[in-house]
PDB file of C-alpha atoms in Angstrom:
ATOM      1  CA  MET B   1      27.558  -7.801  26.028  1.00 49.00           C
ATOM      2  CA  ASN B   2      25.111  -7.076  23.186  1.00 50.00           C
ATOM      3  CA  GLY B   3      24.837  -3.774  21.303  1.00 50.00           C
ATOM      4  CA  ASN B   4      21.838  -2.529  23.324  1.00 56.00           C
ATOM      5  CA  GLY B   5      23.791  -2.985  26.565  1.00 55.00           C
ATOM      6  CA  LEU B   6      26.741  -1.003  25.224  1.00 49.00           C
ATOM      7  CA  LEU B   7      24.456   1.830  24.122  1.00 51.00           C
ATOM      8  CA  ARG B   8      22.814   1.994  27.540  1.00 55.00           C
ATOM      9  CA  ARG B   9      26.231   2.269  29.199  1.00 63.00           C
ATOM     10  CA  HIS B  10      27.035   5.343  27.109  1.00 67.00           C
ATOM     11  CA  PRO B  11      26.595   8.405  29.413  1.00 75.00           C
ATOM     12  CA  VAL B  12      24.500  10.389  26.893  1.00 76.00           C
ATOM     13  CA  ILE B  13      22.184   7.474  26.116  1.00 79.00           C
ATOM     14  CA  SER B  14      21.801   6.501  29.756  1.00 81.00           C
ATOM     15  CA  ASN B  15      21.000  10.108  30.653  1.00 80.00           C
ATOM     16  CA  LEU B  16      18.337  10.237  27.930  1.00 80.00           C
ATOM     17  CA  VAL B  17      16.772   7.011  29.161  1.00 82.00           C
ATOM     18  CA  ARG B  18      16.886   8.047  32.813  1.00 84.00           C
ATOM     19  CA  ASN B  19      15.322  11.477  32.171  1.00 86.00           C
ATOM     20  CA  LYS B  20      13.153  10.555  29.186  1.00 86.00           C
ATOM     21  CA  TRP B  21      10.009  12.232  30.544  1.00 90.00           C
ATOM     22  CA  ILE B  22      11.823  15.512  31.152  1.00 89.00           C
ATOM     23  CA  TYR B  23      13.199  15.524  27.612  1.00 89.00           C
ATOM     24  CA  LEU B  24       9.775  14.616  26.261  1.00 91.00           C
ATOM     25  CA  MET B  25       8.316  17.615  28.083  1.00 93.00           C
ATOM     26  CA  LEU B  26      11.031  19.866  26.601  1.00 91.00           C
ATOM     27  CA  PHE B  27      10.545  18.537  23.069  1.00 92.00           C
ATOM     28  CA  PRO B  28       7.598  20.799  22.008  1.00 93.00           C
ATOM     29  CA  GLY B  29       9.421  23.918  23.175  1.00 92.00           C
ATOM     30  CA  VAL B  30      12.649  22.917  21.441  1.00 93.00           C
ATOM     31  CA  LEU B  31      10.701  22.095  18.269  1.00 95.00           C
ATOM     32  CA  TYR B  32       8.963  25.485  18.379  1.00 95.00           C
ATOM     33  CA  ILE B  33      12.272  27.351  18.759  1.00 93.00           C
ATOM     34  CA  LEU B  34      13.847  25.306  15.964  1.00 94.00           C
ATOM     35  CA  ILE B  35      11.013  25.882  13.500  1.00 94.00           C
ATOM     36  CA  TYR B  36      10.178  29.511  14.244  1.00 91.00           C
ATOM     37  CA  LYS B  37      13.529  30.902  15.431  1.00 86.00           C
ATOM     38  CA  TYR B  38      16.409  29.032  13.807  1.00 90.00           C
ATOM     39  CA  ILE B  39      15.170  27.745  10.454  1.00 91.00           C
ATOM     40  CA  PRO B  40      13.922  31.228   9.394  1.00 88.00           C
ATOM     41  CA  MET B  41      17.487  32.531   9.832  1.00 89.00           C
ATOM     42  CA  TYR B  42      18.113  31.180   6.348  1.00 90.00           C
ATOM     43  CA  GLY B  43      16.025  34.102   5.091  1.00 90.00           C
ATOM     44  CA  LEU B  44      18.589  36.601   6.393  1.00 91.00           C
ATOM     45  CA  ILE B  45      20.409  36.000   3.114  1.00 93.00           C
ATOM     46  CA  ILE B  46      18.031  38.413   1.394  1.00 94.00           C
ATOM     47  CA  SER B  47      19.438  41.303   3.427  1.00 94.00           C
ATOM     48  CA  PHE B  48      22.476  41.009   1.131  1.00 95.00           C
ATOM     49  CA  GLN B  49      20.354  40.708  -2.018  1.00 94.00           C
ATOM     50  CA  ASN B  50      17.974  42.770  -4.081  1.00 93.00           C
ATOM     51  CA  TYR B  51      15.292  40.216  -3.343  1.00 92.00           C
ATOM     52  CA  LYS B  52      12.490  39.675  -5.857  1.00 90.00           C
ATOM     53  CA  PRO B  53       9.734  37.251  -4.780  1.00 88.00           C
ATOM     54  CA  TYR B  54       9.240  35.914  -8.310  1.00 87.00           C
ATOM     55  CA  LYS B  55      12.974  35.101  -8.573  1.00 89.00           C
ATOM     56  CA  GLY B  56      13.345  33.599  -5.122  1.00 89.00           C
ATOM     57  CA  ILE B  57      16.406  33.663  -2.902  1.00 88.00           C
ATOM     58  CA  SER B  58      18.581  31.671  -5.280  1.00 87.00           C
ATOM     59  CA  GLY B  59      17.755  33.871  -8.277  1.00 88.00           C
ATOM     60  CA  SER B  60      17.864  37.346  -6.734  1.00 90.00           C
ATOM     61  CA  GLU B  61      20.741  39.737  -7.386  1.00 92.00           C
ATOM     62  CA  TRP B  62      23.509  39.905  -4.764  1.00 93.00           C
ATOM     63  CA  VAL B  63      24.168  43.495  -3.592  1.00 93.00           C
ATOM     64  CA  GLY B  64      26.398  42.936  -0.554  1.00 92.00           C
ATOM     65  CA  LEU B  65      26.173  45.589   2.150  1.00 94.00           C
ATOM     66  CA  ALA B  66      24.181  48.089   0.085  1.00 95.00           C
ATOM     67  CA  HIS B  67      21.070  47.889   2.276  1.00 95.00           C
ATOM     68  CA  PHE B  68      23.101  48.390   5.449  1.00 95.00           C
ATOM     69  CA  GLU B  69      24.792  51.423   3.913  1.00 95.00           C
ATOM     70  CA  ARG B  70      21.375  52.785   3.016  1.00 94.00           C
ATOM     71  CA  LEU B  71      20.180  52.261   6.605  1.00 94.00           C
ATOM     72  CA  PHE B  72      23.158  54.013   8.208  1.00 94.00           C
ATOM     73  CA  THR B  73      23.012  56.954   5.779  1.00 94.00           C
ATOM     74  CA  SER B  74      19.237  57.345   5.937  1.00 92.00           C
ATOM     75  CA  PRO B  75      18.067  60.723   7.325  1.00 92.00           C
ATOM     76  CA  ASP B  76      15.624  58.795   9.562  1.00 92.00           C
ATOM     77  CA  PHE B  77      18.282  56.542  11.132  1.00 95.00           C
ATOM     78  CA  GLY B  78      19.303  58.993  13.854  1.00 94.00           C
ATOM     79  CA  MET B  79      15.693  59.657  14.830  1.00 95.00           C
ATOM     80  CA  ILE B  80      14.742  55.964  14.908  1.00 95.00           C
ATOM     81  CA  PHE B  81      17.881  54.937  16.795  1.00 95.00           C
ATOM     82  CA  SER B  82      17.518  57.659  19.434  1.00 96.00           C
ATOM     83  CA  ASN B  83      13.778  57.009  19.894  1.00 95.00           C
ATOM     84  CA  THR B  84      14.404  53.306  20.404  1.00 95.00           C
ATOM     85  CA  LEU B  85      17.214  53.909  22.896  1.00 95.00           C
ATOM     86  CA  ILE B  86      15.198  56.478  24.855  1.00 96.00           C
ATOM     87  CA  LEU B  87      12.158  54.214  25.173  1.00 95.00           C
ATOM     88  CA  PHE B  88      14.396  51.311  26.198  1.00 95.00           C
ATOM     89  CA  ALA B  89      16.156  53.488  28.788  1.00 95.00           C
ATOM     90  CA  LEU B  90      12.773  54.507  30.205  1.00 95.00           C
ATOM     91  CA  GLN B  91      11.837  50.836  30.498  1.00 95.00           C
ATOM     92  CA  LEU B  92      15.139  50.017  32.184  1.00 94.00           C
ATOM     93  CA  ILE B  93      14.919  52.887  34.672  1.00 95.00           C
ATOM     94  CA  PHE B  94      11.204  52.950  35.491  1.00 95.00           C
ATOM     95  CA  TYR B  95       9.815  49.516  34.596  1.00 95.00           C
ATOM     96  CA  PHE B  96      12.575  47.001  35.390  1.00 95.00           C
ATOM     97  CA  PRO B  97      12.759  47.735  39.176  1.00 95.00           C
ATOM     98  CA  ILE B  98       8.958  47.684  39.620  1.00 96.00           C
ATOM     99  CA  PRO B  99       8.485  43.858  39.500  1.00 95.00           C
ATOM    100  CA  ILE B 100      11.342  43.457  42.000  1.00 95.00           C
ATOM    101  CA  ILE B 101       9.817  45.984  44.396  1.00 94.00           C
ATOM    102  CA  LEU B 102       6.357  44.504  43.938  1.00 94.00           C
ATOM    103  CA  ALA B 103       7.646  40.966  44.593  1.00 94.00           C
ATOM    104  CA  LEU B 104       9.398  42.137  47.774  1.00 93.00           C
ATOM    105  CA  MET B 105       6.209  43.830  48.953  1.00 92.00           C
ATOM    106  CA  LEU B 106       4.047  40.785  48.215  1.00 92.00           C
ATOM    107  CA  ASN B 107       6.522  38.578  50.047  1.00 90.00           C
ATOM    108  CA  GLU B 108       6.053  40.685  53.168  1.00 88.00           C
ATOM    109  CA  VAL B 109       2.274  40.152  53.201  1.00 88.00           C
ATOM    110  CA  ARG B 110       1.574  37.511  55.827  1.00 85.00           C
ATOM    111  CA  VAL B 111      -2.199  37.103  55.223  1.00 89.00           C
ATOM    112  CA  LYS B 112      -2.130  34.483  52.467  1.00 87.00           C
ATOM    113  CA  TRP B 113      -5.626  35.042  51.024  1.00 90.00           C
ATOM    114  CA  TYR B 114      -4.926  38.768  50.760  1.00 90.00           C
ATOM    115  CA  GLN B 115      -1.543  38.093  49.138  1.00 89.00           C
ATOM    116  CA  ARG B 116      -3.100  35.749  46.563  1.00 90.00           C
ATOM    117  CA  THR B 117      -5.849  38.265  45.800  1.00 92.00           C
ATOM    118  CA  ILE B 118      -3.348  41.068  45.177  1.00 91.00           C
ATOM    119  CA  GLN B 119      -1.227  38.755  43.020  1.00 90.00           C
ATOM    120  CA  SER B 120      -4.225  37.842  40.879  1.00 90.00           C
ATOM    121  CA  LEU B 121      -5.191  41.491  40.434  1.00 92.00           C
ATOM    122  CA  VAL B 122      -1.715  42.592  39.345  1.00 92.00           C
ATOM    123  CA  TYR B 123      -1.392  39.588  36.984  1.00 91.00           C
ATOM    124  CA  LEU B 124      -4.656  40.274  35.143  1.00 92.00           C
ATOM    125  CA  PRO B 125      -3.540  43.185  32.905  1.00 94.00           C
ATOM    126  CA  HIS B 126      -0.903  40.945  31.280  1.00 94.00           C
ATOM    127  CA  PHE B 127      -3.663  38.897  29.665  1.00 93.00           C
ATOM    128  CA  MET B 128      -5.095  41.953  27.916  1.00 93.00           C
ATOM    129  CA  SER B 129      -3.806  42.642  24.417  1.00 94.00           C
ATOM    130  CA  TRP B 130      -2.104  45.926  23.670  1.00 95.00           C
ATOM    131  CA  VAL B 131      -5.158  46.839  21.609  1.00 95.00           C
ATOM    132  CA  VAL B 132      -7.288  46.710  24.765  1.00 95.00           C
ATOM    133  CA  VAL B 133      -4.709  48.581  26.860  1.00 95.00           C
ATOM    134  CA  VAL B 134      -4.352  51.389  24.314  1.00 94.00           C
ATOM    135  CA  SER B 135      -8.146  51.518  23.854  1.00 94.00           C
ATOM    136  CA  ILE B 136      -8.591  52.011  27.609  1.00 94.00           C
ATOM    137  CA  SER B 137      -6.021  54.804  27.482  1.00 93.00           C
ATOM    138  CA  TYR B 138      -7.888  56.355  24.566  1.00 92.00           C
ATOM    139  CA  VAL B 139     -11.165  56.365  26.519  1.00 91.00           C
ATOM    140  CA  LEU B 140      -9.423  57.964  29.504  1.00 93.00           C
ATOM    141  CA  LEU B 141      -7.310  60.530  27.629  1.00 92.00           C
ATOM    142  CA  THR B 142      -9.217  61.601  24.523  1.00 90.00           C
ATOM    143  CA  LEU B 143     -10.199  65.265  24.246  1.00 87.00           C
ATOM    144  CA  ASP B 144     -13.775  64.424  23.341  1.00 84.00           C
ATOM    145  CA  GLY B 145     -15.325  62.955  26.486  1.00 82.00           C
ATOM    146  CA  GLY B 146     -12.149  61.547  28.042  1.00 87.00           C
ATOM    147  CA  LEU B 147     -12.288  61.037  31.805  1.00 90.00           C
ATOM    148  CA  ILE B 148      -8.975  62.775  32.569  1.00 92.00           C
ATOM    149  CA  ASN B 149      -9.735  65.806  30.418  1.00 91.00           C
ATOM    150  CA  GLY B 150     -13.222  65.927  31.924  1.00 90.00           C
ATOM    151  CA  ILE B 151     -11.672  66.172  35.400  1.00 91.00           C
ATOM    152  CA  LEU B 152      -9.257  68.877  34.194  1.00 91.00           C
ATOM    153  CA  ALA B 153     -12.136  70.862  32.674  1.00 90.00           C
ATOM    154  CA  SER B 154     -14.199  70.557  35.867  1.00 90.00           C
ATOM    155  CA  MET B 155     -11.263  72.046  37.790  1.00 91.00           C
ATOM    156  CA  GLY B 156     -11.069  74.991  35.400  1.00 89.00           C
ATOM    157  CA  LEU B 157      -7.863  73.790  33.749  1.00 89.00           C
ATOM    158  CA  ASP B 158      -7.087  73.537  30.050  1.00 90.00           C
ATOM    159  CA  LYS B 159      -7.582  70.187  28.371  1.00 90.00           C
ATOM    160  CA  ILE B 160      -4.462  68.327  27.225  1.00 91.00           C
ATOM    161  CA  ASN B 161      -4.257  66.498  23.920  1.00 91.00           C
ATOM    162  CA  PHE B 162      -2.391  63.490  25.313  1.00 92.00           C
ATOM    163  CA  LEU B 163      -2.865  61.259  22.271  1.00 90.00           C
ATOM    164  CA  LEU B 164      -1.396  63.673  19.724  1.00 90.00           C
ATOM    165  CA  SER B 165       1.297  65.247  21.883  1.00 90.00           C
ATOM    166  CA  GLU B 166       4.982  64.491  21.405  1.00 91.00           C
ATOM    167  CA  HIS B 167       5.648  65.392  25.043  1.00 92.00           C
ATOM    168  CA  TRP B 168       3.123  62.914  26.464  1.00 94.00           C
ATOM    169  CA  LEU B 169       3.918  59.949  24.180  1.00 94.00           C
ATOM    170  CA  ARG B 170       6.808  58.574  26.239  1.00 95.00           C
ATOM    171  CA  PRO B 171       5.190  58.959  29.700  1.00 95.00           C
ATOM    172  CA  MET B 172       2.020  57.371  28.333  1.00 95.00           C
ATOM    173  CA  TYR B 173       4.028  54.517  26.818  1.00 96.00           C
ATOM    174  CA  ILE B 174       5.973  53.673  29.979  1.00 96.00           C
ATOM    175  CA  ILE B 175       2.889  53.913  32.240  1.00 95.00           C
ATOM    176  CA  GLN B 176       1.092  51.430  29.985  1.00 96.00           C
ATOM    177  CA  VAL B 177       4.079  49.052  30.064  1.00 96.00           C
ATOM    178  CA  ILE B 178       4.252  49.202  33.862  1.00 95.00           C
ATOM    179  CA  TRP B 179       0.505  48.696  34.305  1.00 95.00           C
ATOM    180  CA  ARG B 180       0.351  45.706  31.953  1.00 95.00           C
ATOM    181  CA  GLU B 181       3.624  43.899  32.665  1.00 94.00           C
ATOM    182  CA  ALA B 182       4.737  44.703  36.229  1.00 93.00           C
ATOM    183  CA  GLY B 183       2.524  42.105  37.898  1.00 92.00           C
ATOM    184  CA  TRP B 184       3.496  39.358  35.476  1.00 92.00           C
ATOM    185  CA  GLY B 185       7.163  40.196  35.951  1.00 91.00           C
ATOM    186  CA  THR B 186       6.923  39.401  39.666  1.00 94.00           C
ATOM    187  CA  ILE B 187       6.457  35.665  39.026  1.00 92.00           C
ATOM    188  CA  ILE B 188      10.156  34.873  38.582  1.00 92.00           C
ATOM    189  CA  PHE B 189      11.207  37.043  41.508  1.00 94.00           C
ATOM    190  CA  LEU B 190       8.590  35.518  43.828  1.00 93.00           C
ATOM    191  CA  ALA B 191       9.815  32.047  42.832  1.00 92.00           C
ATOM    192  CA  ALA B 192      13.393  33.096  43.605  1.00 93.00           C
ATOM    193  CA  ILE B 193      12.346  34.551  46.969  1.00 93.00           C
ATOM    194  CA  ALA B 194      10.497  31.328  47.846  1.00 90.00           C
ATOM    195  CA  ALA B 195      13.781  29.425  47.431  1.00 90.00           C
ATOM    196  CA  VAL B 196      15.621  31.528  50.040  1.00 91.00           C
ATOM    197  CA  ASP B 197      16.676  29.459  53.063  1.00 90.00           C
ATOM    198  CA  PRO B 198      14.367  30.359  56.032  1.00 89.00           C
ATOM    199  CA  GLN B 199      17.304  29.838  58.392  1.00 91.00           C
ATOM    200  CA  LEU B 200      18.863  33.013  56.999  1.00 90.00           C
ATOM    201  CA  TYR B 201      15.860  35.002  58.188  1.00 90.00           C
ATOM    202  CA  GLU B 202      16.017  33.317  61.596  1.00 90.00           C
ATOM    203  CA  ALA B 203      19.691  34.237  61.919  1.00 91.00           C
ATOM    204  CA  ALA B 204      18.919  37.830  60.896  1.00 90.00           C
ATOM    205  CA  LYS B 205      16.161  38.014  63.525  1.00 89.00           C
ATOM    206  CA  MET B 206      18.552  36.784  66.213  1.00 89.00           C
ATOM    207  CA  ASP B 207      20.922  39.575  65.200  1.00 87.00           C
ATOM    208  CA  GLY B 208      18.118  42.083  65.744  1.00 88.00           C
ATOM    209  CA  ALA B 209      17.238  42.771  62.097  1.00 88.00           C
ATOM    210  CA  ASN B 210      13.727  44.116  61.512  1.00 89.00           C
ATOM    211  CA  ARG B 211      11.608  43.227  58.456  1.00 88.00           C
ATOM    212  CA  PHE B 212      13.173  45.912  56.295  1.00 89.00           C
ATOM    213  CA  ARG B 213      16.718  44.878  57.254  1.00 91.00           C
ATOM    214  CA  GLN B 214      15.893  41.241  56.505  1.00 91.00           C
ATOM    215  CA  MET B 215      14.631  42.223  53.089  1.00 91.00           C
ATOM    216  CA  TRP B 216      17.698  44.384  52.380  1.00 91.00           C
ATOM    217  CA  HIS B 217      20.388  42.078  53.745  1.00 90.00           C
ATOM    218  CA  VAL B 218      18.861  38.627  53.116  1.00 92.00           C
ATOM    219  CA  THR B 219      16.204  38.650  50.383  1.00 93.00           C
ATOM    220  CA  LEU B 220      17.841  41.009  47.898  1.00 93.00           C
ATOM    221  CA  PRO B 221      21.327  39.385  48.029  1.00 92.00           C
ATOM    222  CA  ALA B 222      19.694  35.954  47.695  1.00 92.00           C
ATOM    223  CA  ILE B 223      17.912  36.881  44.444  1.00 93.00           C
ATOM    224  CA  ARG B 224      20.752  39.006  43.051  1.00 92.00           C
ATOM    225  CA  ASN B 225      21.743  36.353  40.492  1.00 91.00           C
ATOM    226  CA  VAL B 226      18.181  36.236  39.156  1.00 93.00           C
ATOM    227  CA  ILE B 227      18.092  40.027  38.876  1.00 94.00           C
ATOM    228  CA  ILE B 228      21.430  40.074  37.012  1.00 93.00           C
ATOM    229  CA  THR B 229      20.320  37.308  34.636  1.00 92.00           C
ATOM    230  CA  LEU B 230      17.069  39.065  33.753  1.00 93.00           C
ATOM    231  CA  LEU B 231      18.915  42.365  33.373  1.00 93.00           C
ATOM    232  CA  ILE B 232      21.318  40.794  30.861  1.00 93.00           C
ATOM    233  CA  LEU B 233      18.413  39.343  28.889  1.00 90.00           C
ATOM    234  CA  LYS B 234      16.641  42.699  29.020  1.00 93.00           C
ATOM    235  CA  ILE B 235      19.716  44.464  27.642  1.00 92.00           C
ATOM    236  CA  GLY B 236      19.593  42.066  24.695  1.00 88.00           C
ATOM    237  CA  ASP B 237      16.228  43.604  23.780  1.00 88.00           C
ATOM    238  CA  THR B 238      17.610  47.139  23.550  1.00 88.00           C
ATOM    239  CA  LEU B 239      16.419  47.576  19.948  1.00 89.00           C
ATOM    240  CA  GLU B 240      13.567  45.058  20.256  1.00 88.00           C
ATOM    241  CA  LEU B 241      10.770  46.981  21.967  1.00 90.00           C
ATOM    242  CA  GLY B 242       7.937  45.225  20.160  1.00 86.00           C
ATOM    243  CA  PHE B 243       5.811  46.383  17.253  1.00 91.00           C
ATOM    244  CA  GLU B 244       2.185  46.272  18.325  1.00 93.00           C
ATOM    245  CA  HIS B 245       2.220  48.585  21.334  1.00 94.00           C
ATOM    246  CA  ILE B 246       4.103  51.517  19.852  1.00 95.00           C
ATOM    247  CA  TYR B 247       2.343  51.148  16.489  1.00 94.00           C
ATOM    248  CA  LEU B 248      -1.026  51.657  18.186  1.00 94.00           C
ATOM    249  CA  LEU B 249       0.279  54.882  19.757  1.00 94.00           C
ATOM    250  CA  LEU B 250       1.995  56.129  16.590  1.00 93.00           C
ATOM    251  CA  ASN B 251       0.458  58.882  14.478  1.00 90.00           C
ATOM    252  CA  SER B 252       1.642  61.633  12.174  1.00 89.00           C
ATOM    253  CA  THR B 253       1.903  64.215  14.959  1.00 91.00           C
ATOM    254  CA  ASN B 254       4.122  62.194  17.324  1.00 92.00           C
ATOM    255  CA  ARG B 255       6.190  60.270  14.759  1.00 92.00           C
ATOM    256  CA  GLN B 256       9.354  62.226  15.607  1.00 93.00           C
ATOM    257  CA  VAL B 257       9.421  60.666  19.093  1.00 94.00           C
ATOM    258  CA  ALA B 258       7.487  57.422  18.463  1.00 94.00           C
ATOM    259  CA  GLU B 259       9.012  55.869  15.340  1.00 95.00           C
ATOM    260  CA  ILE B 260      11.255  52.926  16.312  1.00 95.00           C
ATOM    261  CA  PHE B 261      12.979  50.107  14.440  1.00 94.00           C
ATOM    262  CA  ASP B 262      10.017  47.739  14.791  1.00 94.00           C
ATOM    263  CA  THR B 263       7.536  50.123  13.180  1.00 94.00           C
ATOM    264  CA  TYR B 264      10.138  51.174  10.598  1.00 94.00           C
ATOM    265  CA  VAL B 265      10.600  47.531   9.561  1.00 93.00           C
ATOM    266  CA  TYR B 266       6.825  47.113   9.213  1.00 93.00           C
ATOM    267  CA  VAL B 267       6.429  50.196   7.041  1.00 92.00           C
ATOM    268  CA  SER B 268       9.477  49.414   4.882  1.00 91.00           C
ATOM    269  CA  GLY B 269       8.941  45.681   4.540  1.00 91.00           C
ATOM    270  CA  ILE B 270       5.173  45.107   4.589  1.00 88.00           C
ATOM    271  CA  LEU B 271       3.655  48.367   3.395  1.00 90.00           C
ATOM    272  CA  GLN B 272       6.343  49.385   0.909  1.00 91.00           C
ATOM    273  CA  GLY B 273       7.470  45.894  -0.143  1.00 89.00           C
ATOM    274  CA  GLN B 274      11.192  46.556   0.492  1.00 92.00           C
ATOM    275  CA  TYR B 275      11.833  43.057   1.799  1.00 93.00           C
ATOM    276  CA  SER B 276      15.613  43.074   1.562  1.00 95.00           C
ATOM    277  CA  TYR B 277      15.950  46.467   3.216  1.00 95.00           C
ATOM    278  CA  ALA B 278      13.560  45.553   6.047  1.00 94.00           C
ATOM    279  CA  THR B 279      15.459  42.300   6.597  1.00 94.00           C
ATOM    280  CA  ALA B 280      18.731  44.236   6.798  1.00 95.00           C
ATOM    281  CA  VAL B 281      17.210  46.478   9.486  1.00 94.00           C
ATOM    282  CA  GLY B 282      16.056  43.402  11.409  1.00 92.00           C
ATOM    283  CA  PHE B 283      19.517  41.845  11.021  1.00 93.00           C
ATOM    284  CA  PHE B 284      21.077  44.992  12.478  1.00 94.00           C
ATOM    285  CA  LYS B 285      18.709  44.861  15.466  1.00 93.00           C
ATOM    286  CA  GLY B 286      19.533  41.220  16.148  1.00 90.00           C
ATOM    287  CA  PHE B 287      23.284  41.765  15.812  1.00 92.00           C
ATOM    288  CA  VAL B 288      23.245  44.697  18.247  1.00 93.00           C
ATOM    289  CA  GLY B 289      21.231  42.612  20.725  1.00 91.00           C
ATOM    290  CA  LEU B 290      23.730  39.748  20.484  1.00 91.00           C
ATOM    291  CA  VAL B 291      26.706  42.043  21.050  1.00 94.00           C
ATOM    292  CA  LEU B 292      25.051  43.695  24.050  1.00 93.00           C
ATOM    293  CA  VAL B 293      24.159  40.344  25.645  1.00 92.00           C
ATOM    294  CA  VAL B 294      27.731  39.080  25.245  1.00 92.00           C
ATOM    295  CA  LEU B 295      29.150  42.344  26.620  1.00 93.00           C
ATOM    296  CA  ALA B 296      26.723  42.455  29.577  1.00 91.00           C
ATOM    297  CA  ASN B 297      27.450  38.809  30.386  1.00 91.00           C
ATOM    298  CA  TRP B 298      31.202  39.463  30.271  1.00 92.00           C
ATOM    299  CA  LEU B 299      30.836  42.431  32.625  1.00 90.00           C
ATOM    300  CA  ALA B 300      28.694  40.382  35.018  1.00 88.00           C
ATOM    301  CA  LYS B 301      31.294  37.608  35.156  1.00 88.00           C
ATOM    302  CA  ARG B 302      34.108  40.094  35.588  1.00 87.00           C
ATOM    303  CA  TYR B 303      32.416  41.457  38.705  1.00 83.00           C
ATOM    304  CA  GLY B 304      31.806  38.018  40.208  1.00 82.00           C
ATOM    305  CA  GLU B 305      28.268  37.238  39.035  1.00 81.00           C
ATOM    306  CA  ASP B 306      27.186  34.028  37.331  1.00 80.00           C
ATOM    307  CA  GLY B 307      25.927  35.520  34.056  1.00 79.00           C
ATOM    308  CA  ILE B 308      23.767  33.520  31.673  1.00 81.00           C
ATOM    309  CA  TYR B 309      26.465  31.226  30.261  1.00 78.00           C
TER     310      TYR B 309
END
């Protein structure tokens, strides 16, 4: 047998040949992740250096863990850490269940054109940038001509300075997240629900289960693995809330409750030019996310779930 025949008999090669179109479809995504996610990890070296752009990575002074020590002893660390955790907890408690509930509700709609219309409407906000979302909130909430404050004034109530208030920052933030992302988050759950065996519903009906009981005892258990998987991935983003949204809401009057790691990295690294220090903060965020994903996956497996690996 010639060399080509031997290669084709190899299980890896034969699998590549048999599924070549699938691998070709995956190639752009894999290439993107390799170029923009893995190769840049080389730059994490500067978190252990006193990096100078004109000296480069190879010529910059090595300082070890000095930047991490600075981060943990910084007077702002406690504030930034607690703000990030609180905003993440609000997302986990108030936002994470909403796409599940919305998907269950949409699944119960039997008029298909109405279901598709509602789906389209709840998807649309996702395609707006955070700049647009925050601008809409500004128009609604500003003291000078804002719709909400206009309604309050017409009712004889005092106006509320939502945009500059520490107390309203977090509710405003989580409402914006829910409005923009809840509809988009239903896609995965609706796909999981569509894969549920219809015979399970028929058996539940024969046992006398109404629509709510079918949803509780059939639909939810069937998509439990998907919920657990997305929850584990969400936990990995504990310190990774995203820069743009919170930065647009941040100002000098609400900084004590709005400053998070993402905005802190931007100010330290881009505005102040402390590249090594900002990289160390980013390294810390990534390391915490990795540990939490591993821990959450271990807990899921311990309690009989599939986990993510």
